[in-house]
mmCIF file of C-alpha atoms in Angstrom:
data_model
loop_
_atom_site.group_PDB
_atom_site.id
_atom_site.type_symbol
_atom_site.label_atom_id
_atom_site.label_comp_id
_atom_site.label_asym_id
_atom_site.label_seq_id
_atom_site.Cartn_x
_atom_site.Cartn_y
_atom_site.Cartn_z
ATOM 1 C CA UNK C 12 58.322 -69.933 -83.185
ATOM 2 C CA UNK C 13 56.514 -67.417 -81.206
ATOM 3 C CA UNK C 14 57.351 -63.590 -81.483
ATOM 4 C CA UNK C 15 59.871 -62.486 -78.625
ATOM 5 C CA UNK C 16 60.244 -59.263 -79.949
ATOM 6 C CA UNK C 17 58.230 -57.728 -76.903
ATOM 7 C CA UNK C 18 59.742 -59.628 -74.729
ATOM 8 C CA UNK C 19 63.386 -58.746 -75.512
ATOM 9 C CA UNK C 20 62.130 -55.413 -75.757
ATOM 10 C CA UNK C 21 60.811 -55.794 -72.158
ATOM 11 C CA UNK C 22 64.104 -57.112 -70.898
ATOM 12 C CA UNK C 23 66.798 -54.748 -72.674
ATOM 13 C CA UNK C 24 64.485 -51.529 -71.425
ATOM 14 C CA UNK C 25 64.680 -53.386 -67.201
ATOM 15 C CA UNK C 26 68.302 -53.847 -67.835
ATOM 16 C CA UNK C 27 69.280 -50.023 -69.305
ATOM 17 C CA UNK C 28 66.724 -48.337 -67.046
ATOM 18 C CA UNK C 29 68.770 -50.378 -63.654
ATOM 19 C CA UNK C 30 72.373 -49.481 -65.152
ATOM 20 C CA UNK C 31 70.789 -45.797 -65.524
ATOM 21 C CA UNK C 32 69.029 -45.997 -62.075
ATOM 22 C CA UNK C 33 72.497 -46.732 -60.312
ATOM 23 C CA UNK C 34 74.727 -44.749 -62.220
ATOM 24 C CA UNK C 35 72.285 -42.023 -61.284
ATOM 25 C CA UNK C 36 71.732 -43.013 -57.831
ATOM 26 C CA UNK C 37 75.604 -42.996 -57.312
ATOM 27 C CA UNK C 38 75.771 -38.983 -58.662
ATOM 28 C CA UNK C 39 72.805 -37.829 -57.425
ATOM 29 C CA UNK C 40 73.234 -34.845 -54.978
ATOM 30 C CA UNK C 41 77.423 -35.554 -55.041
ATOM 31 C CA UNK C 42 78.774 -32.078 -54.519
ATOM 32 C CA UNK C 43 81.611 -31.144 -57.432
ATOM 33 C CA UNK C 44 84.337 -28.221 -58.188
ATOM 34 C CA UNK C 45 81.990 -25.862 -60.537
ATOM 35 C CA UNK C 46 83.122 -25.703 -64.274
ATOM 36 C CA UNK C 47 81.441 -22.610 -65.268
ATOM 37 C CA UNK C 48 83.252 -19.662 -67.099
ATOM 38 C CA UNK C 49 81.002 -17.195 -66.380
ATOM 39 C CA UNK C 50 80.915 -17.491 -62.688
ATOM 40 C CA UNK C 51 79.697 -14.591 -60.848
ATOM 41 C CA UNK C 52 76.576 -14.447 -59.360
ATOM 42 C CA UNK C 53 74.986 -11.262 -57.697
ATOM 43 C CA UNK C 54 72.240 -9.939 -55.749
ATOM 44 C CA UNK C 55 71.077 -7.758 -59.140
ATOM 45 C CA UNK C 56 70.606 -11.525 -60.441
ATOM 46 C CA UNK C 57 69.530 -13.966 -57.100
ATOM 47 C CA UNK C 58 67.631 -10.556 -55.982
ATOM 48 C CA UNK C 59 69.123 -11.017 -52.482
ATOM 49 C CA UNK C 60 72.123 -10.286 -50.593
ATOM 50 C CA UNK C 61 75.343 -12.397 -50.969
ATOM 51 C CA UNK C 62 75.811 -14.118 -47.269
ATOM 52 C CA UNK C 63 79.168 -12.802 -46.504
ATOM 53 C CA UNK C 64 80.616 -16.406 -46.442
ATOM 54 C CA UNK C 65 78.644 -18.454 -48.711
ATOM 55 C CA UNK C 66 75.615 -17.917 -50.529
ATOM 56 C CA UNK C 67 73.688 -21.265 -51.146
ATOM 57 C CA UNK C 68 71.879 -20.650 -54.826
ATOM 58 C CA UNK C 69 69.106 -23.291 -54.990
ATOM 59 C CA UNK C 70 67.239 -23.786 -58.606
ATOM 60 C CA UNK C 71 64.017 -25.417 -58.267
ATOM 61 C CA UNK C 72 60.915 -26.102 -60.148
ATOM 62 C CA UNK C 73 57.351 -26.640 -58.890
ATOM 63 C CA UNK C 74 56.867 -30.253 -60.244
ATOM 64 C CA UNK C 75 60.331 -31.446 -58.566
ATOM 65 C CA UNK C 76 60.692 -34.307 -55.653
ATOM 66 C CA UNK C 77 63.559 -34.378 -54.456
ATOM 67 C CA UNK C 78 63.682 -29.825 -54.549
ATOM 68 C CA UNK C 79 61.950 -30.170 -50.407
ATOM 69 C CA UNK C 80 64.742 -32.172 -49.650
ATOM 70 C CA UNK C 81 67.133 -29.602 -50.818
ATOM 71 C CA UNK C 82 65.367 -27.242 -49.164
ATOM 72 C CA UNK C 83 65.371 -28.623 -45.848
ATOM 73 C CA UNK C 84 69.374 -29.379 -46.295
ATOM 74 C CA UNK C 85 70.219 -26.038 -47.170
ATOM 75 C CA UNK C 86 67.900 -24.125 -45.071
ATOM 76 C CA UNK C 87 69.186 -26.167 -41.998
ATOM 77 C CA UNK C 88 73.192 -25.377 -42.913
ATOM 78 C CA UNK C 89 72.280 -21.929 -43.646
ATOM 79 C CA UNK C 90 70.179 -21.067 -40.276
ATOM 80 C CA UNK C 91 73.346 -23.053 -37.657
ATOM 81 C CA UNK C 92 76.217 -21.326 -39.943
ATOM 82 C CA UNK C 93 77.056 -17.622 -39.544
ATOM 83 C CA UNK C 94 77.545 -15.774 -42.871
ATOM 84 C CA UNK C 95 75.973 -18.416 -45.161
ATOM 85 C CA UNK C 96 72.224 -17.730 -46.509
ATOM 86 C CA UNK C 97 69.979 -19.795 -48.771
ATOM 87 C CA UNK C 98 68.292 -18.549 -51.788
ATOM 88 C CA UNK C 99 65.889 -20.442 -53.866
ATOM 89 C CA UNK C 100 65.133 -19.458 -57.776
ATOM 90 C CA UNK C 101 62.139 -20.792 -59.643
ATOM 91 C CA UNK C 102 63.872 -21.596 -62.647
ATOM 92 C CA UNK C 103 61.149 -21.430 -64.645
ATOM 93 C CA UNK C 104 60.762 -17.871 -64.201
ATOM 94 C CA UNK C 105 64.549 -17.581 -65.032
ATOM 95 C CA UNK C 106 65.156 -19.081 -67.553
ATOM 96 C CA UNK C 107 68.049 -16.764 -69.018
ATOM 97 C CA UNK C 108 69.754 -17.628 -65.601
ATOM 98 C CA UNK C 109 69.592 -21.285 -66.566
ATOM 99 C CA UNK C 110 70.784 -21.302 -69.871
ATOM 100 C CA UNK C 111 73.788 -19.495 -69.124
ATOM 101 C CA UNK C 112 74.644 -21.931 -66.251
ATOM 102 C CA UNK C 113 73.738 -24.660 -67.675
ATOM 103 C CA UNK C 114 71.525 -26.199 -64.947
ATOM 104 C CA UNK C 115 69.326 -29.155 -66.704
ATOM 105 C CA UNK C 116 67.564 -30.357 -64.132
ATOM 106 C CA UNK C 117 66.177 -29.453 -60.388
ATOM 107 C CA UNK C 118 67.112 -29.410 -57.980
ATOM 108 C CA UNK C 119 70.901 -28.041 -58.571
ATOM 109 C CA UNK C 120 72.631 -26.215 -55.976
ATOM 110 C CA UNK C 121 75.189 -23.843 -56.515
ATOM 111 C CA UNK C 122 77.176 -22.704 -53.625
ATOM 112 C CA UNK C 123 78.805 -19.069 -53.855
ATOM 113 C CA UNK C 124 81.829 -17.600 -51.963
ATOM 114 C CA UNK C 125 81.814 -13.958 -50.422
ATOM 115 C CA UNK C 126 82.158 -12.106 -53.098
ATOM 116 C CA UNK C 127 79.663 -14.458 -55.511
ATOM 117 C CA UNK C 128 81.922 -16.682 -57.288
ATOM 118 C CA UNK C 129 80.524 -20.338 -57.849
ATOM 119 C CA UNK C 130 83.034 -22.549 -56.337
ATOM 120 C CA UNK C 131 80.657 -25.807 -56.170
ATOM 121 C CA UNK C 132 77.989 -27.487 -57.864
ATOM 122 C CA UNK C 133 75.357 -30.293 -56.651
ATOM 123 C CA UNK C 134 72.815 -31.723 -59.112
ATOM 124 C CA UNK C 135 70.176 -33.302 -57.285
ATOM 125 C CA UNK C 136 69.376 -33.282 -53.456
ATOM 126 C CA UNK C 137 72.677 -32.804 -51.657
ATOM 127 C CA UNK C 138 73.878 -33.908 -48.511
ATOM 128 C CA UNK C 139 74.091 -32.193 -45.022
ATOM 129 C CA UNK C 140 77.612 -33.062 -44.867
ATOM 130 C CA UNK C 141 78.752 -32.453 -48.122
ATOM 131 C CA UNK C 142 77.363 -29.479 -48.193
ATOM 132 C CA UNK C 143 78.862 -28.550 -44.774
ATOM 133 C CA UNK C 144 82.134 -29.946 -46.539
ATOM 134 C CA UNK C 145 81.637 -27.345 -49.697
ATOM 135 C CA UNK C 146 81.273 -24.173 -47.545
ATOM 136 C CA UNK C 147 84.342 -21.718 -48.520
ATOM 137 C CA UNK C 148 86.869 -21.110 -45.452
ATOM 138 C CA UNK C 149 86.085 -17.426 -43.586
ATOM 139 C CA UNK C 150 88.285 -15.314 -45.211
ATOM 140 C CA UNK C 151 90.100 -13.458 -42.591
ATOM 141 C CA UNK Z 16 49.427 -25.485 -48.438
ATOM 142 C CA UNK Z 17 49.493 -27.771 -52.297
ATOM 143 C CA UNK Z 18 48.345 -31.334 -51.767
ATOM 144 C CA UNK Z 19 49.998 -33.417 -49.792
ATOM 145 C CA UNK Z 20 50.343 -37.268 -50.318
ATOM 146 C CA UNK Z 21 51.905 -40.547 -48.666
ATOM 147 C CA UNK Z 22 54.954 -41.058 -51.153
ATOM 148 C CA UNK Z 23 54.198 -44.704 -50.996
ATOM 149 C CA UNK Z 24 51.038 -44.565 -53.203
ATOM 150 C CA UNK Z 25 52.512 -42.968 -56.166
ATOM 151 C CA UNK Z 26 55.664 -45.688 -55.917
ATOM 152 C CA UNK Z 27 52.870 -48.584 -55.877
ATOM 153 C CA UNK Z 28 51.026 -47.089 -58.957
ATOM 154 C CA UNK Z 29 54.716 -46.862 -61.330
ATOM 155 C CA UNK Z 30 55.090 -50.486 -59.898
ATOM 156 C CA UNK Z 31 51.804 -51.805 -61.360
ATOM 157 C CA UNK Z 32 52.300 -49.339 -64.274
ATOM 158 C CA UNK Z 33 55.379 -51.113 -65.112
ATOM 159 C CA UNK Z 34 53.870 -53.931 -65.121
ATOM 160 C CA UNK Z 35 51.177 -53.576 -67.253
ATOM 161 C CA UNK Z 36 53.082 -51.644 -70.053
ATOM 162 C CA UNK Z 37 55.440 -54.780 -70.016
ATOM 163 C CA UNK Z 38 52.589 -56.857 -70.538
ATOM 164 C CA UNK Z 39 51.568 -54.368 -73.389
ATOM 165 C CA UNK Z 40 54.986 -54.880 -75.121
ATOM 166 C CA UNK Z 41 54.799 -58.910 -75.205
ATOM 167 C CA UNK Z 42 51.401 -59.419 -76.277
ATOM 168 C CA UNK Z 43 51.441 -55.773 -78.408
ATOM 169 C CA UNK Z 44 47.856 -55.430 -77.059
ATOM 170 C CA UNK Z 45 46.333 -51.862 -78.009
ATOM 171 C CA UNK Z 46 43.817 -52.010 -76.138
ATOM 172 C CA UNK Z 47 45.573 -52.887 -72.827
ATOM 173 C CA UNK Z 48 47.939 -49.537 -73.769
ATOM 174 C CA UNK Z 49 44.606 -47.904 -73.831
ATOM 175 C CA UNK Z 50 43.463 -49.058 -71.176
ATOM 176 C CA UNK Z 51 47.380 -47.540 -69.435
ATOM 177 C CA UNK Z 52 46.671 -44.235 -71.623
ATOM 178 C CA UNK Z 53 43.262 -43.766 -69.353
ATOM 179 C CA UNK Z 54 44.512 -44.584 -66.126
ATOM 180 C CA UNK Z 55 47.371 -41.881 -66.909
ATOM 181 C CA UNK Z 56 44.523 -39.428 -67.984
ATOM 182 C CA UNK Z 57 42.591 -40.242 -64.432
ATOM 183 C CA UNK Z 58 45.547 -39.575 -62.581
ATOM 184 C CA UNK Z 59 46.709 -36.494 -64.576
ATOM 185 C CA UNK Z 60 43.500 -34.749 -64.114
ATOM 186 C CA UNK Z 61 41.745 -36.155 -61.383
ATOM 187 C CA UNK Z 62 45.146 -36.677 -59.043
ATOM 188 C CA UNK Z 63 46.933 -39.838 -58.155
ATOM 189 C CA UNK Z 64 45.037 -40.411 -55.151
ATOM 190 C CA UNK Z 65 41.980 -40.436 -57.208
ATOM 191 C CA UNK Z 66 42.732 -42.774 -59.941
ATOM 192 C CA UNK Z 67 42.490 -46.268 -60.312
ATOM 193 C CA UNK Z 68 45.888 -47.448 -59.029
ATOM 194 C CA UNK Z 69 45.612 -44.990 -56.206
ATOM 195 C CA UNK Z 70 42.495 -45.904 -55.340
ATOM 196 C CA UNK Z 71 43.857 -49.513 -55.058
ATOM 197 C CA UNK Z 72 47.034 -48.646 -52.955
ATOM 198 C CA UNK Z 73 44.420 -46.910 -50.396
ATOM 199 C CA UNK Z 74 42.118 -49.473 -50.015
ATOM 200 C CA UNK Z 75 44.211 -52.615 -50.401
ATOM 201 C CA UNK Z 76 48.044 -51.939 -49.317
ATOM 202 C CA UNK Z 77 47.535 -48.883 -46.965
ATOM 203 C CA UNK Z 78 45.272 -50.152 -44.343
ATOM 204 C CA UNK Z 79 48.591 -53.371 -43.949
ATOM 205 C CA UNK Z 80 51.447 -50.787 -43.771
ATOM 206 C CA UNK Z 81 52.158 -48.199 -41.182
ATOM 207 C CA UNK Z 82 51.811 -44.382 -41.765
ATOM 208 C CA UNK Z 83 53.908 -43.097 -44.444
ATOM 209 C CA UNK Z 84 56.700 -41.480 -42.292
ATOM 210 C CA UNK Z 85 56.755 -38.246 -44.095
ATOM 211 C CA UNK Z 86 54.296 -36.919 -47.094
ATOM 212 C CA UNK Z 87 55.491 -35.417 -50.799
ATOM 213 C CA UNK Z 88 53.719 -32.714 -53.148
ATOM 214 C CA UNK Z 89 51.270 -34.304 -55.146
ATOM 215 C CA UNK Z 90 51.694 -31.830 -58.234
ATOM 216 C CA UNK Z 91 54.905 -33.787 -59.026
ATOM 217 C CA UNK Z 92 53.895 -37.177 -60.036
ATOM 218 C CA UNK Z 93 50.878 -35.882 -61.184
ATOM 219 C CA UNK Z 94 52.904 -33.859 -63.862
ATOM 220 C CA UNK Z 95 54.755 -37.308 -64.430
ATOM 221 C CA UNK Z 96 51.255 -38.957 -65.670
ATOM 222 C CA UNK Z 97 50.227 -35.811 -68.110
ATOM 223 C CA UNK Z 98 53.644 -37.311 -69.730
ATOM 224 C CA UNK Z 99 53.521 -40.752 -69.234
ATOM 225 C CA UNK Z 100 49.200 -40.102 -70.948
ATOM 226 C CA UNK Z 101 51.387 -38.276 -74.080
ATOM 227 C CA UNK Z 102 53.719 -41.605 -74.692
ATOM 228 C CA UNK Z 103 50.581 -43.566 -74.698
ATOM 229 C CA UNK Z 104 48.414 -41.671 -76.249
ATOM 230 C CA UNK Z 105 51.619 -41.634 -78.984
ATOM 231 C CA UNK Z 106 51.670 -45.747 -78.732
ATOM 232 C CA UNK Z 107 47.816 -46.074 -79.161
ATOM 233 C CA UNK Z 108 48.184 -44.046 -82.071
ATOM 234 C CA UNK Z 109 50.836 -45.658 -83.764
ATOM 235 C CA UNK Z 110 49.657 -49.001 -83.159
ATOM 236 C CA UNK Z 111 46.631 -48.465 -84.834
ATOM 237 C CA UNK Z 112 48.697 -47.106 -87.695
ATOM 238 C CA UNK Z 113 50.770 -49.883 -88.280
ATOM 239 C CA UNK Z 114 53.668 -48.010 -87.497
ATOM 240 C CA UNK Z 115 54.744 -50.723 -84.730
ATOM 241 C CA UNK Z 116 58.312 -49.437 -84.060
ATOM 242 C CA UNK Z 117 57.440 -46.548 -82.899
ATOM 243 C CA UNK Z 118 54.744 -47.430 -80.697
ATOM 244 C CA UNK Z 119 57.171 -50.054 -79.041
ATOM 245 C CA UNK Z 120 59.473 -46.922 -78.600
ATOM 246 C CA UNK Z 121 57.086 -44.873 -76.821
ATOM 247 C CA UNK Z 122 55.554 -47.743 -74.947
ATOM 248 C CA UNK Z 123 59.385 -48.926 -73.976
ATOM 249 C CA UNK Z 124 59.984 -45.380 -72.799
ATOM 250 C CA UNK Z 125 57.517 -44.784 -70.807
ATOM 251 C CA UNK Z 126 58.182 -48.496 -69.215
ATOM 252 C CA UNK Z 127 61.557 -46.887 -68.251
ATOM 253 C CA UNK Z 128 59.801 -44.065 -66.769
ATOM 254 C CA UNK Z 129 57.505 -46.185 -64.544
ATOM 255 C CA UNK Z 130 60.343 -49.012 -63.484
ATOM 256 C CA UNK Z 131 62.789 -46.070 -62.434
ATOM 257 C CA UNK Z 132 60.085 -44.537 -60.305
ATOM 258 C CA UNK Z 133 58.945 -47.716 -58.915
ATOM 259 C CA UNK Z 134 62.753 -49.464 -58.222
ATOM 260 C CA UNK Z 135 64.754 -46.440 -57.888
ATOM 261 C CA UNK Z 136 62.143 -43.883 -56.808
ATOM 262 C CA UNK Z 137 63.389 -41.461 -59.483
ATOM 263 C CA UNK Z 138 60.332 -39.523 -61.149
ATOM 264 C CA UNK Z 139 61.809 -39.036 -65.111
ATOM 265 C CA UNK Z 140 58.468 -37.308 -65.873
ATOM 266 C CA UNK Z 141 59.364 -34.838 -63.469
ATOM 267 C CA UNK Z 142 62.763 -33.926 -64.506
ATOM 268 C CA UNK Z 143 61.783 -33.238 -67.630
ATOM 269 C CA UNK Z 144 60.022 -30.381 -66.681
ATOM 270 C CA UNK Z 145 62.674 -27.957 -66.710
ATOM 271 C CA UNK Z 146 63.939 -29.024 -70.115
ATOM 272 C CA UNK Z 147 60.715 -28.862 -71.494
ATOM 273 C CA UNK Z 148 60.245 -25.363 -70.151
ATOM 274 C CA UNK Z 149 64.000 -24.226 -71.314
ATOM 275 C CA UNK Z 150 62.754 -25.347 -74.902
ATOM 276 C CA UNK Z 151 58.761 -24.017 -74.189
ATOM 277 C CA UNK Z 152 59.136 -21.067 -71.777
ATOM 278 C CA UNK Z 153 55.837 -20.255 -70.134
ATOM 279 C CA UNK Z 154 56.233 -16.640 -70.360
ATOM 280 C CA UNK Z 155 58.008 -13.864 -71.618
ATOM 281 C CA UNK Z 156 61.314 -13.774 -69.685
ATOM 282 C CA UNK Z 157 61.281 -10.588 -66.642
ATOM 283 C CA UNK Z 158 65.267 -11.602 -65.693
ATOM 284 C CA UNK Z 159 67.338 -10.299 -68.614
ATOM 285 C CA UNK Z 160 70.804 -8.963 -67.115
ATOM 286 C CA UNK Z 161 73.409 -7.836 -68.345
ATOM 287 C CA UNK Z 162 76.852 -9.321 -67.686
#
């Protein structure tokens, strides 16, 4: 009988890598309630101004796809909605800011209130809407 | 302005990469891997546009499709063959040791790599980046605050 190791291999790697490739496909960019304890973010740490709505934080890295895509999204919500800005970190170069949010991979998206409280949380490129949808009310 | 590429060429290169480290799995050919490991090398150093598969997607599938409707970095995938060149450089090198398992581990990972990039359009090589630098920071950090 001829060796099918390989070739089991071959087809148990296809099959995880597709159940992966949806499940991942199905998260990717999905915009969720932030579970962080420490959740106060200020301009001492993005090195901007909080907008005085929302404050899109985007983490990105230099060898990261989907980060333009982000980019556009966020820029584009942030330049048609008064009060909301869009700041980008190279996470790289802050990486004491990552650890202590937790963000594994880039681009994540963290979307701050007025006064710099994370209220949301996208890993991967978000959506326009969504991210429309995540914006905190105007307080009054 | 970093290099700028159509998206499509880098999908068609994880498609035949797939391909040919699933052949390297069923016939456990060493060479073939090597020949994988080089074509990873050419595209880590030289660019994806200028390495073998590359060079095949621009003179053989380009001229048929249309222009690519938008372009990506090329820095990204390029990072994503330095890593896919370290799991076969780690295959070649356990093959020829005998130590088979793990060679079919690193040659079955970086299959992963290529068929998620090539079905799903998902660049694993790339998101490893950041962990890699959260484990190997690049330089001292400048952002301590205090909180």
């Amino acid at each position: 009988m001829p060796d099918v190791t390989g070739l089991v291999v071959v087809v148990a790697v296809l099959a995880a890598a597709t159940a992966f490739g949806l499940w991942r496909r199905a998260r990717d960019g999905r915009v969720v309630e932030a579970r962080v304890d420490d959740a106060l973010l200020g301009p001492d740490e993005l090195g901007e101004p909080l907008g005085e709505r929302a404050t899109l934080v985007q983490f990105s890295t230099a060898f990261c796809q989907p980060c333009r895509a982000a980019r556009a999204t966020l820029k584009h919500v942030a330049a048609d909605t008064d009060g909301v800005v869009h700041v980008e970190i190279d996470a790289e170069h802050h990486l004491d800011l990552v650890r202590r949010l937790n963000i594994l991979r880039t681009p994540t998206t963290l979307v701050l209130d007025g006064d710099g409280r994370i209220v949301r949380r996208a890993t991967g490129a978000p959506r326009l809407a969504d991210v429309r949808a995540a914006l905190p009310a105007l307080r009054a | 302005m970093p290099t700028r590429i159509d998206p499509r060429g880098p999908r068609f290169a994880a498609t035949l990469t797939a391909v040919v480290l699933a052949v390297v799995l069923v016939t456990g050919s060493t060479w073939l891997l090597a020949l994988q490991g080089l074509v990873f090398a050419a595209g880590a150093f030289l660019g994806l546009q200028r390495a073998p598969y590359g060079l095949l997607y621009a003179t053989l599938v380009r001229p048929r499709l249309g222009p690519p409707g938008e372009l990506e970095d090329a820095a990204p995938p390029r990072f994503a063959q330095a890593v896919g060149l370290v799991f076969a450089v780690a295959g070649v090198i356990a093959f020829a040791s005998g130590l088979t398992v793990v060679a079919y581990v690193a040659v079955a990972a970086a299959l992963a790599a290529a068929f998620l990039n090539a079905a799903f359009g998902f660049c694993l090589g790339c998101e490893i980046y950041l962990a890699y630098r959260r484990l190997f920071p690049s330089q001292p950090n400048t952002t301590e605050v205090a909180s």
